[in-house]
């Protein structure tokens, strides 16, 4: 009977930590720091603010730059304009997807773990290209 009570009480004690964990962040989305984890958190919060709050400004700047580069390449007689348009479109699509797009899902959620202070910070809506370069 003591064994039953021991198993029951240990299950009550340990089960919530396994069943109701605070985060479900993959190991590839962990950013380790050795000190200055709070500074990294502030930097990532600033990146989140830039990519989510000013998306219309970034969209307008990207569209204007694509238009200007397209006009410049169309006027240039040394290269084929169709090839240059395709190359620029692919480049802009990769930059947009990797560094400017940040929806609120699990693949764009990162956790900063400070090894010195053992503090954890969870940040969502970080672009993949920026978050994976630190992870």
PDB file of N, CA and C in Angstrom, residues 34-120:
ATOM      1  N   UNK A  34      25.640  32.875 -23.041  1.00  0.00           N
ATOM      2  CA  UNK A  34      26.426  32.734 -21.824  1.00  0.00           C
ATOM      3  C   UNK A  34      26.582  34.132 -21.237  1.00  0.00           C
ATOM      4  N   UNK A  35      25.552  34.571 -20.557  1.00  0.00           N
ATOM      5  CA  UNK A  35      25.484  35.939 -20.066  1.00  0.00           C
ATOM      6  C   UNK A  35      24.797  36.820 -21.100  1.00  0.00           C
ATOM      7  N   UNK A  36      24.264  37.921 -20.676  1.00  0.00           N
ATOM      8  CA  UNK A  36      23.599  38.906 -21.530  1.00  0.00           C
ATOM      9  C   UNK A  36      22.392  38.326 -22.268  1.00  0.00           C
ATOM     10  N   UNK A  37      21.681  37.408 -21.642  1.00  0.00           N
ATOM     11  CA  UNK A  37      20.448  36.885 -22.226  1.00  0.00           C
ATOM     12  C   UNK A  37      19.372  37.944 -22.300  1.00  0.00           C
ATOM     13  N   UNK A  38      19.358  38.860 -21.321  1.00  0.00           N
ATOM     14  CA  UNK A  38      18.378  39.941 -21.344  1.00  0.00           C
ATOM     15  C   UNK A  38      18.632  40.903 -22.493  1.00  0.00           C
ATOM     16  N   UNK A  39      19.895  41.111 -22.839  1.00  0.00           N
ATOM     17  CA  UNK A  39      20.222  41.976 -23.981  1.00  0.00           C
ATOM     18  C   UNK A  39      19.761  41.321 -25.286  1.00  0.00           C
ATOM     19  N   UNK A  40      19.985  40.006 -25.411  1.00  0.00           N
ATOM     20  CA  UNK A  40      19.523  39.287 -26.594  1.00  0.00           C
ATOM     21  C   UNK A  40      18.000  39.325 -26.688  1.00  0.00           C
ATOM     22  N   UNK A  41      17.325  39.250 -25.549  1.00  0.00           N
ATOM     23  CA  UNK A  41      15.873  39.354 -25.535  1.00  0.00           C
ATOM     24  C   UNK A  41      15.423  40.721 -26.035  1.00  0.00           C
ATOM     25  N   UNK A  42      16.076  41.780 -25.583  1.00  0.00           N
ATOM     26  CA  UNK A  42      15.722  43.129 -26.039  1.00  0.00           C
ATOM     27  C   UNK A  42      15.963  43.289 -27.543  1.00  0.00           C
ATOM     28  N   UNK A  43      17.053  42.722 -28.043  1.00  0.00           N
ATOM     29  CA  UNK A  43      17.348  42.799 -29.478  1.00  0.00           C
ATOM     30  C   UNK A  43      16.271  42.082 -30.275  1.00  0.00           C
ATOM     31  N   UNK A  44      15.894  40.886 -29.825  1.00  0.00           N
ATOM     32  CA  UNK A  44      14.868  40.124 -30.540  1.00  0.00           C
ATOM     33  C   UNK A  44      13.498  40.795 -30.448  1.00  0.00           C
ATOM     34  N   UNK A  45      13.207  41.447 -29.334  1.00  0.00           N
ATOM     35  CA  UNK A  45      11.950  42.190 -29.233  1.00  0.00           C
ATOM     36  C   UNK A  45      11.934  43.363 -30.216  1.00  0.00           C
ATOM     37  N   UNK A  46      13.091  44.001 -30.408  1.00  0.00           N
ATOM     38  CA  UNK A  46      13.181  45.090 -31.388  1.00  0.00           C
ATOM     39  C   UNK A  46      12.994  44.562 -32.804  1.00  0.00           C
ATOM     40  N   UNK A  47      13.589  43.399 -33.101  1.00  0.00           N
ATOM     41  CA  UNK A  47      13.407  42.787 -34.424  1.00  0.00           C
ATOM     42  C   UNK A  47      11.944  42.438 -34.639  1.00  0.00           C
ATOM     43  N   UNK A  48      11.300  41.911 -33.620  1.00  0.00           N
ATOM     44  CA  UNK A  48       9.876  41.593 -33.715  1.00  0.00           C
ATOM     45  C   UNK A  48       9.056  42.854 -33.983  1.00  0.00           C
ATOM     46  N   UNK A  49       9.384  43.934 -33.297  1.00  0.00           N
ATOM     47  CA  UNK A  49       8.665  45.184 -33.518  1.00  0.00           C
ATOM     48  C   UNK A  49       8.841  45.722 -34.919  1.00  0.00           C
ATOM     49  N   UNK A  50      10.043  45.600 -35.452  1.00  0.00           N
ATOM     50  CA  UNK A  50      10.297  46.095 -36.810  1.00  0.00           C
ATOM     51  C   UNK A  50       9.543  45.268 -37.839  1.00  0.00           C
ATOM     52  N   UNK A  51       9.553  43.948 -37.688  1.00  0.00           N
ATOM     53  CA  UNK A  51       8.936  43.099 -38.708  1.00  0.00           C
ATOM     54  C   UNK A  51       7.422  43.029 -38.604  1.00  0.00           C
ATOM     55  N   UNK A  52       6.848  43.238 -37.433  1.00  0.00           N
ATOM     56  CA  UNK A  52       5.394  43.118 -37.310  1.00  0.00           C
ATOM     57  C   UNK A  52       4.675  44.461 -37.345  1.00  0.00           C
ATOM     58  N   UNK A  53       5.230  45.474 -36.736  1.00  0.00           N
ATOM     59  CA  UNK A  53       4.509  46.739 -36.614  1.00  0.00           C
ATOM     60  C   UNK A  53       4.700  47.655 -37.820  1.00  0.00           C
ATOM     61  N   UNK A  54       5.790  47.517 -38.523  1.00  0.00           N
ATOM     62  CA  UNK A  54       6.057  48.408 -39.653  1.00  0.00           C
ATOM     63  C   UNK A  54       6.055  47.649 -40.970  1.00  0.00           C
ATOM     64  N   UNK A  55       5.205  46.646 -41.083  1.00  0.00           N
ATOM     65  CA  UNK A  55       5.213  45.819 -42.290  1.00  0.00           C
ATOM     66  C   UNK A  55       4.772  46.613 -43.522  1.00  0.00           C
ATOM     67  N   UNK A  56       3.866  47.568 -43.369  1.00  0.00           N
ATOM     68  CA  UNK A  56       3.427  48.349 -44.520  1.00  0.00           C
ATOM     69  C   UNK A  56       4.553  49.230 -45.062  1.00  0.00           C
ATOM     70  N   UNK A  57       5.404  49.755 -44.192  1.00  0.00           N
ATOM     71  CA  UNK A  57       6.543  50.560 -44.648  1.00  0.00           C
ATOM     72  C   UNK A  57       7.553  49.679 -45.374  1.00  0.00           C
ATOM     73  N   UNK A  58       7.802  48.496 -44.831  1.00  0.00           N
ATOM     74  CA  UNK A  58       8.736  47.565 -45.465  1.00  0.00           C
ATOM     75  C   UNK A  58       8.184  47.100 -46.804  1.00  0.00           C
ATOM     76  N   UNK A  59       6.885  46.820 -46.877  1.00  0.00           N
ATOM     77  CA  UNK A  59       6.271  46.421 -48.149  1.00  0.00           C
ATOM     78  C   UNK A  59       6.398  47.526 -49.188  1.00  0.00           C
ATOM     79  N   UNK A  60       6.154  48.761 -48.792  1.00  0.00           N
ATOM     80  CA  UNK A  60       6.266  49.873 -49.731  1.00  0.00           C
ATOM     81  C   UNK A  60       7.706  50.061 -50.193  1.00  0.00           C
ATOM     82  N   UNK A  61       8.658  49.988 -49.285  1.00  0.00           N
ATOM     83  CA  UNK A  61      10.071  50.130 -49.662  1.00  0.00           C
ATOM     84  C   UNK A  61      10.509  49.005 -50.580  1.00  0.00           C
ATOM     85  N   UNK A  62      10.057  47.793 -50.314  1.00  0.00           N
ATOM     86  CA  UNK A  62      10.409  46.653 -51.163  1.00  0.00           C
ATOM     87  C   UNK A  62       9.807  46.803 -52.555  1.00  0.00           C
ATOM     88  N   UNK A  63       8.567  47.255 -52.644  1.00  0.00           N
ATOM     89  CA  UNK A  63       7.925  47.441 -53.944  1.00  0.00           C
ATOM     90  C   UNK A  63       8.598  48.560 -54.739  1.00  0.00           C
ATOM     91  N   UNK A  64       8.942  49.655 -54.083  1.00  0.00           N
ATOM     92  CA  UNK A  64       9.610  50.765 -54.781  1.00  0.00           C
ATOM     93  C   UNK A  64      10.989  50.343 -55.263  1.00  0.00           C
ATOM     94  N   UNK A  65      11.726  49.629 -54.426  1.00  0.00           N
ATOM     95  CA  UNK A  65      13.060  49.195 -54.861  1.00  0.00           C
ATOM     96  C   UNK A  65      12.973  48.185 -55.996  1.00  0.00           C
ATOM     97  N   UNK A  66      12.003  47.285 -55.970  1.00  0.00           N
ATOM     98  CA  UNK A  66      11.823  46.345 -57.078  1.00  0.00           C
ATOM     99  C   UNK A  66      11.468  47.085 -58.359  1.00  0.00           C
ATOM    100  N   UNK A  67      10.623  48.097 -58.261  1.00  0.00           N
ATOM    101  CA  UNK A  67      10.259  48.889 -59.438  1.00  0.00           C
ATOM    102  C   UNK A  67      11.464  49.644 -59.991  1.00  0.00           C
ATOM    103  N   UNK A  68      12.248  50.272 -59.122  1.00  0.00           N
ATOM    104  CA  UNK A  68      13.417  51.023 -59.591  1.00  0.00           C
ATOM    105  C   UNK A  68      14.471  50.116 -60.216  1.00  0.00           C
ATOM    106  N   UNK A  69      14.734  48.965 -59.596  1.00  0.00           N
ATOM    107  CA  UNK A  69      15.699  48.031 -60.180  1.00  0.00           C
ATOM    108  C   UNK A  69      15.195  47.469 -61.502  1.00  0.00           C
ATOM    109  N   UNK A  70      13.881  47.246 -61.605  1.00  0.00           N
ATOM    110  CA  UNK A  70      13.318  46.738 -62.858  1.00  0.00           C
ATOM    111  C   UNK A  70      13.472  47.759 -63.975  1.00  0.00           C
ATOM    112  N   UNK A  71      13.207  49.025 -63.687  1.00  0.00           N
ATOM    113  CA  UNK A  71      13.374  50.077 -64.701  1.00  0.00           C
ATOM    114  C   UNK A  71      14.835  50.204 -65.093  1.00  0.00           C
ATOM    115  N   UNK A  72      15.726  50.143 -64.128  1.00  0.00           N
ATOM    116  CA  UNK A  72      17.157  50.250 -64.414  1.00  0.00           C
ATOM    117  C   UNK A  72      17.630  49.107 -65.306  1.00  0.00           C
ATOM    118  N   UNK A  73      17.198  47.888 -65.004  1.00  0.00           N
ATOM    119  CA  UNK A  73      17.622  46.739 -65.802  1.00  0.00           C
ATOM    120  C   UNK A  73      16.956  46.722 -67.171  1.00  0.00           C
ATOM    121  N   UNK A  74      15.747  47.261 -67.284  1.00  0.00           N
ATOM    122  CA  UNK A  74      15.081  47.323 -68.586  1.00  0.00           C
ATOM    123  C   UNK A  74      15.777  48.320 -69.501  1.00  0.00           C
ATOM    124  N   UNK A  75      16.326  49.392 -68.945  1.00  0.00           N
ATOM    125  CA  UNK A  75      17.022  50.405 -69.743  1.00  0.00           C
ATOM    126  C   UNK A  75      18.433  49.963 -70.119  1.00  0.00           C
ATOM    127  N   UNK A  76      18.994  49.020 -69.348  1.00  0.00           N
ATOM    128  CA  UNK A  76      20.349  48.547 -69.613  1.00  0.00           C
ATOM    129  C   UNK A  76      20.323  47.624 -70.828  1.00  0.00           C
ATOM    130  N   UNK A  77      21.119  47.923 -71.815  1.00  0.00           N
ATOM    131  CA  UNK A  77      21.132  47.129 -73.036  1.00  0.00           C
ATOM    132  C   UNK A  77      22.111  45.978 -73.010  1.00  0.00           C
ATOM    133  N   UNK A  78      22.888  45.830 -71.963  1.00  0.00           N
ATOM    134  CA  UNK A  78      23.914  44.793 -71.929  1.00  0.00           C
ATOM    135  C   UNK A  78      23.380  43.431 -71.491  1.00  0.00           C
ATOM    136  N   UNK A  79      22.288  43.399 -70.759  1.00  0.00           N
ATOM    137  CA  UNK A  79      21.771  42.131 -70.248  1.00  0.00           C
ATOM    138  C   UNK A  79      20.358  41.891 -70.748  1.00  0.00           C
ATOM    139  N   UNK A  80      19.925  40.641 -70.663  1.00  0.00           N
ATOM    140  CA  UNK A  80      18.571  40.271 -71.048  1.00  0.00           C
ATOM    141  C   UNK A  80      17.612  40.674 -69.925  1.00  0.00           C
ATOM    142  N   UNK A  81      16.625  41.540 -70.198  1.00  0.00           N
ATOM    143  CA  UNK A  81      15.741  42.016 -69.126  1.00  0.00           C
ATOM    144  C   UNK A  81      14.893  40.907 -68.505  1.00  0.00           C
ATOM    145  N   UNK A  82      14.493  39.913 -69.295  1.00  0.00           N
ATOM    146  CA  UNK A  82      13.655  38.840 -68.753  1.00  0.00           C
ATOM    147  C   UNK A  82      14.430  38.043 -67.699  1.00  0.00           C
ATOM    148  N   UNK A  83      15.675  37.725 -67.999  1.00  0.00           N
ATOM    149  CA  UNK A  83      16.512  37.001 -67.047  1.00  0.00           C
ATOM    150  C   UNK A  83      16.745  37.834 -65.787  1.00  0.00           C
ATOM    151  N   UNK A  84      16.996  39.119 -65.960  1.00  0.00           N
ATOM    152  CA  UNK A  84      17.235  39.996 -64.806  1.00  0.00           C
ATOM    153  C   UNK A  84      15.982  40.143 -63.942  1.00  0.00           C
ATOM    154  N   UNK A  85      14.788  40.244 -64.572  1.00  0.00           N
ATOM    155  CA  UNK A  85      13.547  40.332 -63.796  1.00  0.00           C
ATOM    156  C   UNK A  85      13.336  39.068 -62.969  1.00  0.00           C
ATOM    157  N   UNK A  86      13.571  37.913 -63.584  1.00  0.00           N
ATOM    158  CA  UNK A  86      13.423  36.651 -62.865  1.00  0.00           C
ATOM    159  C   UNK A  86      14.396  36.537 -61.709  1.00  0.00           C
ATOM    160  N   UNK A  87      15.634  36.949 -61.958  1.00  0.00           N
ATOM    161  CA  UNK A  87      16.648  36.889 -60.905  1.00  0.00           C
ATOM    162  C   UNK A  87      16.301  37.828 -59.747  1.00  0.00           C
ATOM    163  N   UNK A  88      15.841  39.025 -60.060  1.00  0.00           N
ATOM    164  CA  UNK A  88      15.464  39.971 -59.005  1.00  0.00           C
ATOM    165  C   UNK A  88      14.236  39.497 -58.240  1.00  0.00           C
ATOM    166  N   UNK A  89      13.265  38.928 -58.965  1.00  0.00           N
ATOM    167  CA  UNK A  89      12.063  38.444 -58.293  1.00  0.00           C
ATOM    168  C   UNK A  89      12.400  37.321 -57.313  1.00  0.00           C
ATOM    169  N   UNK A  90      13.258  36.394 -57.718  1.00  0.00           N
ATOM    170  CA  UNK A  90      13.663  35.302 -56.821  1.00  0.00           C
ATOM    171  C   UNK A  90      14.431  35.854 -55.623  1.00  0.00           C
ATOM    172  N   UNK A  91      15.320  36.808 -55.858  1.00  0.00           N
ATOM    173  CA  UNK A  91      16.081  37.409 -54.762  1.00  0.00           C
ATOM    174  C   UNK A  91      15.162  38.116 -53.766  1.00  0.00           C
ATOM    175  N   UNK A  92      14.215  38.898 -54.270  1.00  0.00           N
ATOM    176  CA  UNK A  92      13.292  39.598 -53.384  1.00  0.00           C
ATOM    177  C   UNK A  92      12.391  38.615 -52.640  1.00  0.00           C
ATOM    178  N   UNK A  93      11.983  37.526 -53.296  1.00  0.00           N
ATOM    179  CA  UNK A  93      11.141  36.524 -52.627  1.00  0.00           C
ATOM    180  C   UNK A  93      11.898  35.830 -51.498  1.00  0.00           C
ATOM    181  N   UNK A  94      13.171  35.512 -51.726  1.00  0.00           N
ATOM    182  CA  UNK A  94      13.974  34.865 -50.678  1.00  0.00           C
ATOM    183  C   UNK A  94      14.191  35.816 -49.505  1.00  0.00           C
ATOM    184  N   UNK A  95      14.506  37.065 -49.789  1.00  0.00           N
ATOM    185  CA  UNK A  95      14.699  38.055 -48.714  1.00  0.00           C
ATOM    186  C   UNK A  95      13.404  38.242 -47.936  1.00  0.00           C
ATOM    187  N   UNK A  96      12.286  38.313 -48.632  1.00  0.00           N
ATOM    188  CA  UNK A  96      10.999  38.488 -47.967  1.00  0.00           C
ATOM    189  C   UNK A  96      10.685  37.292 -47.071  1.00  0.00           C
ATOM    190  N   UNK A  97      10.860  36.097 -47.605  1.00  0.00           N
ATOM    191  CA  UNK A  97      10.510  34.889 -46.851  1.00  0.00           C
ATOM    192  C   UNK A  97      11.426  34.666 -45.651  1.00  0.00           C
ATOM    193  N   UNK A  98      12.698  34.936 -45.804  1.00  0.00           N
ATOM    194  CA  UNK A  98      13.652  34.606 -44.743  1.00  0.00           C
ATOM    195  C   UNK A  98      13.826  35.712 -43.697  1.00  0.00           C
ATOM    196  N   UNK A  99      13.720  36.965 -44.094  1.00  0.00           N
ATOM    197  CA  UNK A  99      14.089  38.052 -43.181  1.00  0.00           C
ATOM    198  C   UNK A  99      12.980  39.052 -42.864  1.00  0.00           C
ATOM    199  N   UNK A 100      11.873  39.029 -43.583  1.00  0.00           N
ATOM    200  CA  UNK A 100      10.842  40.032 -43.342  1.00  0.00           C
ATOM    201  C   UNK A 100       9.492  39.452 -42.947  1.00  0.00           C
ATOM    202  N   UNK A 101       9.242  38.185 -43.207  1.00  0.00           N
ATOM    203  CA  UNK A 101       7.954  37.558 -42.908  1.00  0.00           C
ATOM    204  C   UNK A 101       8.052  36.835 -41.572  1.00  0.00           C
ATOM    205  N   UNK A 102       7.115  37.123 -40.660  1.00  0.00           N
ATOM    206  CA  UNK A 102       7.149  36.500 -39.331  1.00  0.00           C
ATOM    207  C   UNK A 102       5.732  36.302 -38.799  1.00  0.00           C
ATOM    208  N   UNK A 103       5.033  35.245 -39.250  1.00  0.00           N
ATOM    209  CA  UNK A 103       3.709  34.983 -38.673  1.00  0.00           C
ATOM    210  C   UNK A 103       3.827  34.415 -37.262  1.00  0.00           C
ATOM    211  N   UNK A 104       2.717  34.345 -36.578  1.00  0.00           N
ATOM    212  CA  UNK A 104       2.709  33.860 -35.195  1.00  0.00           C
ATOM    213  C   UNK A 104       2.425  32.359 -35.190  1.00  0.00           C
ATOM    214  N   UNK A 105       3.466  31.552 -35.427  1.00  0.00           N
ATOM    215  CA  UNK A 105       3.336  30.100 -35.378  1.00  0.00           C
ATOM    216  C   UNK A 105       4.566  29.506 -34.697  1.00  0.00           C
ATOM    217  N   UNK A 106       4.593  28.187 -34.572  1.00  0.00           N
ATOM    218  CA  UNK A 106       5.672  27.532 -33.824  1.00  0.00           C
ATOM    219  C   UNK A 106       7.020  27.619 -34.507  1.00  0.00           C
ATOM    220  N   UNK A 107       7.050  27.684 -35.829  1.00  0.00           N
ATOM    221  CA  UNK A 107       8.349  27.744 -36.506  1.00  0.00           C
ATOM    222  C   UNK A 107       8.996  29.117 -36.382  1.00  0.00           C
ATOM    223  N   UNK A 108       8.232  30.131 -36.005  1.00  0.00           N
ATOM    224  CA  UNK A 108       8.769  31.480 -35.822  1.00  0.00           C
ATOM    225  C   UNK A 108       8.855  31.861 -34.345  1.00  0.00           C
ATOM    226  N   UNK A 109       8.839  30.858 -33.463  1.00  0.00           N
ATOM    227  CA  UNK A 109       8.936  31.084 -32.020  1.00  0.00           C
ATOM    228  C   UNK A 109      10.283  30.549 -31.530  1.00  0.00           C
ATOM    229  N   UNK A 110      11.029  31.380 -30.838  1.00  0.00           N
ATOM    230  CA  UNK A 110      12.363  31.020 -30.362  1.00  0.00           C
ATOM    231  C   UNK A 110      12.442  31.234 -28.855  1.00  0.00           C
ATOM    232  N   UNK A 111      13.320  30.472 -28.223  1.00  0.00           N
ATOM    233  CA  UNK A 111      13.538  30.619 -26.790  1.00  0.00           C
ATOM    234  C   UNK A 111      15.009  30.906 -26.546  1.00  0.00           C
ATOM    235  N   UNK A 112      15.274  31.942 -25.781  1.00  0.00           N
ATOM    236  CA  UNK A 112      16.636  32.310 -25.408  1.00  0.00           C
ATOM    237  C   UNK A 112      16.898  31.728 -24.026  1.00  0.00           C
ATOM    238  N   UNK A 113      17.955  30.951 -23.913  1.00  0.00           N
ATOM    239  CA  UNK A 113      18.338  30.364 -22.620  1.00  0.00           C
ATOM    240  C   UNK A 113      19.697  30.925 -22.231  1.00  0.00           C
ATOM    241  N   UNK A 114      19.729  31.605 -21.102  1.00  0.00           N
ATOM    242  CA  UNK A 114      20.975  32.164 -20.583  1.00  0.00           C
ATOM    243  C   UNK A 114      21.609  31.134 -19.657  1.00  0.00           C
ATOM    244  N   UNK A 115      22.779  30.658 -20.020  1.00  0.00           N
ATOM    245  CA  UNK A 115      23.464  29.622 -19.240  1.00  0.00           C
ATOM    246  C   UNK A 115      23.997  30.150 -17.909  1.00  0.00           C
ATOM    247  N   UNK A 116      24.289  31.430 -17.821  1.00  0.00           N
ATOM    248  CA  UNK A 116      24.861  31.988 -16.593  1.00  0.00           C
ATOM    249  C   UNK A 116      23.775  32.209 -15.542  1.00  0.00           C
ATOM    250  N   UNK A 117      22.685  32.841 -15.935  1.00  0.00           N
ATOM    251  CA  UNK A 117      21.624  33.155 -14.977  1.00  0.00           C
ATOM    252  C   UNK A 117      20.499  32.125 -14.964  1.00  0.00           C
ATOM    253  N   UNK A 118      20.495  31.186 -15.896  1.00  0.00           N
ATOM    254  CA  UNK A 118      19.454  30.148 -16.043  1.00  0.00           C
ATOM    255  C   UNK A 118      18.074  30.745 -16.268  1.00  0.00           C
ATOM    256  N   UNK A 119      18.015  31.886 -16.922  1.00  0.00           N
ATOM    257  CA  UNK A 119      16.736  32.498 -17.267  1.00  0.00           C
ATOM    258  C   UNK A 119      16.383  32.139 -18.703  1.00  0.00           C
ATOM    259  N   UNK A 120      15.087  32.013 -18.954  1.00  0.00           N
ATOM    260  CA  UNK A 120      14.585  31.704 -20.286  1.00  0.00           C
ATOM    261  C   UNK A 120      13.654  32.815 -20.737  1.00  0.00           C
TER     262      UNK A 120
END
